[in-house]
Coordinates of C-alpha atoms in Angstrom, one line a residue:
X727 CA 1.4 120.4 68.1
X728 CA 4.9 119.8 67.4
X729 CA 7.1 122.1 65.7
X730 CA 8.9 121.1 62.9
X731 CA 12.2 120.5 62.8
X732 CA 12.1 119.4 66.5
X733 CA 12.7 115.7 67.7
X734 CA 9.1 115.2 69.2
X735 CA 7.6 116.4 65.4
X736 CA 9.9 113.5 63.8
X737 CA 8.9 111.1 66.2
X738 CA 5.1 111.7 65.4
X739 CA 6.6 110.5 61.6
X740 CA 7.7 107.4 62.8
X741 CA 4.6 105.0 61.1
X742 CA 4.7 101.0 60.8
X743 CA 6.1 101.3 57.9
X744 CA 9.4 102.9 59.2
X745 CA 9.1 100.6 61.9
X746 CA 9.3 97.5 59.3
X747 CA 12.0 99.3 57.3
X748 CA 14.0 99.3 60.4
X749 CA 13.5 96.1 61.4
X750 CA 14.2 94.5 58.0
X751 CA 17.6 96.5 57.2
X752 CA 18.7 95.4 60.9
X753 CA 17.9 92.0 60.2
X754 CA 19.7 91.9 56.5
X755 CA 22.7 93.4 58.1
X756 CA 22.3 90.7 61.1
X757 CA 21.8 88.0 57.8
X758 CA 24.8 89.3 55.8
X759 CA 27.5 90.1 59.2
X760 CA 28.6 86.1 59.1
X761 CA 28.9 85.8 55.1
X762 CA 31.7 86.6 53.0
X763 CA 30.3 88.6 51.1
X764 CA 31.4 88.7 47.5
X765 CA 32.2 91.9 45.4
X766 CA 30.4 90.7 42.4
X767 CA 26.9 90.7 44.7
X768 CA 28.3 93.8 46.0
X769 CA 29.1 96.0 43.2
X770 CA 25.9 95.5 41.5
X771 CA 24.4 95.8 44.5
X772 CA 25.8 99.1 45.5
X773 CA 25.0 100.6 42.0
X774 CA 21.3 99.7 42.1
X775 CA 21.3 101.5 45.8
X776 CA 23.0 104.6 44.6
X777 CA 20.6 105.0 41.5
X778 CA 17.5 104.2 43.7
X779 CA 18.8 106.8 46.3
X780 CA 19.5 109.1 43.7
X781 CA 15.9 108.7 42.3
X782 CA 14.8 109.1 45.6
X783 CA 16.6 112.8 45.9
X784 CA 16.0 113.8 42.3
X785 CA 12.2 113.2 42.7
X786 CA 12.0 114.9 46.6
X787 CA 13.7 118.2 45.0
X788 CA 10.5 118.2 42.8
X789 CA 8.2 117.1 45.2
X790 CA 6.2 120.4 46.6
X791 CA 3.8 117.9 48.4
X792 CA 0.4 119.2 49.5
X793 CA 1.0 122.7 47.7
X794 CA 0.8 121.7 43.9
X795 CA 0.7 118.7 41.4
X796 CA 4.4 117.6 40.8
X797 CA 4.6 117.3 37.2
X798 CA 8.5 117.8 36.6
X799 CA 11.8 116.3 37.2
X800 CA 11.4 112.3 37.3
X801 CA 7.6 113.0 38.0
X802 CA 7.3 114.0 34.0
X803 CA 8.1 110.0 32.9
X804 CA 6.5 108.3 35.9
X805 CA 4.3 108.8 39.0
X806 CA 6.0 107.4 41.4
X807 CA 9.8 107.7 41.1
X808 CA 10.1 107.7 45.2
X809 CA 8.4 104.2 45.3
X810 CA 10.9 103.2 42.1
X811 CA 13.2 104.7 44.1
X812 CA 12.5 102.5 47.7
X813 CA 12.3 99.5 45.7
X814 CA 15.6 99.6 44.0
X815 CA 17.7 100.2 47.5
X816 CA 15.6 97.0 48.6
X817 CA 17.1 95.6 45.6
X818 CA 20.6 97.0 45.5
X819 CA 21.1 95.8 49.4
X820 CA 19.8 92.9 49.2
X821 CA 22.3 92.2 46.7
X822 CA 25.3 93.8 48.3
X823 CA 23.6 91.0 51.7
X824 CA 23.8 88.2 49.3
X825 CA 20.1 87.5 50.5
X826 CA 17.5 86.3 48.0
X827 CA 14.7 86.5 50.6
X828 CA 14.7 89.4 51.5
X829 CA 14.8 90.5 48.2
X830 CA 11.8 88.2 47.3
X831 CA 10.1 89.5 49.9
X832 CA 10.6 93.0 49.4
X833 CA 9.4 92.8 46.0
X834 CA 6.0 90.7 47.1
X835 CA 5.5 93.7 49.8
X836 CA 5.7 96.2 47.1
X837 CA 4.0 94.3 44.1
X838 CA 0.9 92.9 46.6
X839 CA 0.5 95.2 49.4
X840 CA 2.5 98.7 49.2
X841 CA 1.8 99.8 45.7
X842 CA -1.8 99.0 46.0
X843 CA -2.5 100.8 49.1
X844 CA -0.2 103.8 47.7
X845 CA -2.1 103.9 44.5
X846 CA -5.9 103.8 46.2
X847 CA -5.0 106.4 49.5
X848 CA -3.3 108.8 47.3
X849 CA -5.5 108.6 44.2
X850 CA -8.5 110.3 46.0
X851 CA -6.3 112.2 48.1
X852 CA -5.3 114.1 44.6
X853 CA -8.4 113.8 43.0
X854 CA -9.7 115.7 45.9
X855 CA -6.9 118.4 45.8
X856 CA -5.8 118.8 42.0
X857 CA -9.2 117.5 40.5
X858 CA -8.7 117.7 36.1
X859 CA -5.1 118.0 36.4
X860 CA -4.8 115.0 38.3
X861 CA -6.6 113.1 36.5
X862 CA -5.4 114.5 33.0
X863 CA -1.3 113.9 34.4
X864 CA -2.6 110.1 35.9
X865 CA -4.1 108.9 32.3
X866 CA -0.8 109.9 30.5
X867 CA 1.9 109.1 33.2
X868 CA 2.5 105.7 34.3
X869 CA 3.2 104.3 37.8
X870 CA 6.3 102.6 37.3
X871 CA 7.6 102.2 34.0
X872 CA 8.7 105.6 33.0
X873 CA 7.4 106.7 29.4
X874 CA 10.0 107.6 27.3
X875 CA 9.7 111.5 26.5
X876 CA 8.5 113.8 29.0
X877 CA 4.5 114.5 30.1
X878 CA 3.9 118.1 27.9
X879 CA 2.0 119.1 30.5
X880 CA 4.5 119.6 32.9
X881 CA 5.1 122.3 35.3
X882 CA 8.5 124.2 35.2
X883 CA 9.6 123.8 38.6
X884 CA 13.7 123.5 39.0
X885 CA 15.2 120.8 41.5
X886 CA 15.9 122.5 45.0
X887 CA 17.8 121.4 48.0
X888 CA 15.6 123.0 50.1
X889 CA 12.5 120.7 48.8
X890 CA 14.4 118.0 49.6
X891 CA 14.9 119.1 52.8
X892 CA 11.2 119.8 53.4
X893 CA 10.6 116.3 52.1
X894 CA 13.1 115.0 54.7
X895 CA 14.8 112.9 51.8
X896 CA 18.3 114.7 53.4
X897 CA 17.5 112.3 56.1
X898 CA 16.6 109.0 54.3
X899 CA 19.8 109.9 52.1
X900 CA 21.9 109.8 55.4
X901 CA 20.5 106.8 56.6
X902 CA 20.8 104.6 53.0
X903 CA 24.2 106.1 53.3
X904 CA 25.5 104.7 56.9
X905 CA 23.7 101.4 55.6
X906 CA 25.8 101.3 52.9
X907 CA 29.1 101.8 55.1
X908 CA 27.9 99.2 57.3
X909 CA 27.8 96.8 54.3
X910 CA 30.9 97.9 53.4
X911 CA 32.4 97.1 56.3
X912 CA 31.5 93.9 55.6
X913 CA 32.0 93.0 52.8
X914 CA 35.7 94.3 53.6
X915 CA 36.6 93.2 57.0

């Protein structure tokens, strides 16, 4: 087994879908390197990736993933802030690229095929570990449109940098980050 932390244990991470990530941002960047791209695409653009990256790190500080029902942080006013999260940086690039299709496309991925499959594999996954509670916090949370006052139930775990390091968002962070210099770069070239 690998140990974490180590090269070979992040490669055994690597799935399809990082794969497909991959591939798509490569190709948007390929899509948007002969445009001129326009700072009223980009600016948008650029805030709707910083707030879905920022999502993305507020919810992974909560996150304490196999150990205990996340209940707090973005968690309290929706399930799945990481997905909300994932979504919007499709979004906000996709923008900043000037690219309708991929943005099409990466919301029929998420609407048809990635929230779906989320939804079912996880659902019995937390059934199975949190049992009441689960369900309890999944009838009075929704999945993607936040409620507007916090669930009462909620846990009183504090955001920590060191979650979010165990959740490897550091990492996702950095690369949304050199994406976005990349654009940058071209949009200002």
């Amino acid at each position: 087994m690998a140990v974490k932390d180590t090269l070979q244990y992040k490669l055994t991470k690597v799935t399809g879908k990082t794969v497909a990530s991959g591939v798509v941002g490569i190709a948007m960047f390929f899509l948007a390197k002969d445009k001129a791209l326009e700072p009223a695409w980009f600016v948008p653009g650029a805030a709707v990736t910083i707030f879905g990256e920022w999502l993305r790190l507020w919810a992974a500080g909560h996150l304490r993933k196999n150990k205990q029902l996340t209940t707090t942080g973005p968690y309290s006013y929706v399930k799945n802030p990481l997905y909300i999260g994932t979504l919007l940086i499709t979004v906000g690039y996709s923008a900043m690229a000037m690219n309708a299709w991929i943005m099409a496309v990466g919301f029929i991925w998420f609407f048809i095929y990635y929230a779906p499959y989320k939804k079912k594999q996880e659902n019995e996954k937390l059934i199975g570990s949190f049992g009441d509670a689960w369900t309890a916090f999944d009838k009075a949370v929704p999945d993607y449109l936040p409620r507007l006052t916090p669930y009462p139930g909620r846990g009183t775990n504090r955001w920590n940098w060191e979650v979010v390091k165990e959740n490897s968002e550091h990492e996702t962070a950095a690369a949304v980050f050199i994406g976005f210099a990349v654009m940058f770069y071209l949009l200002v070239r």
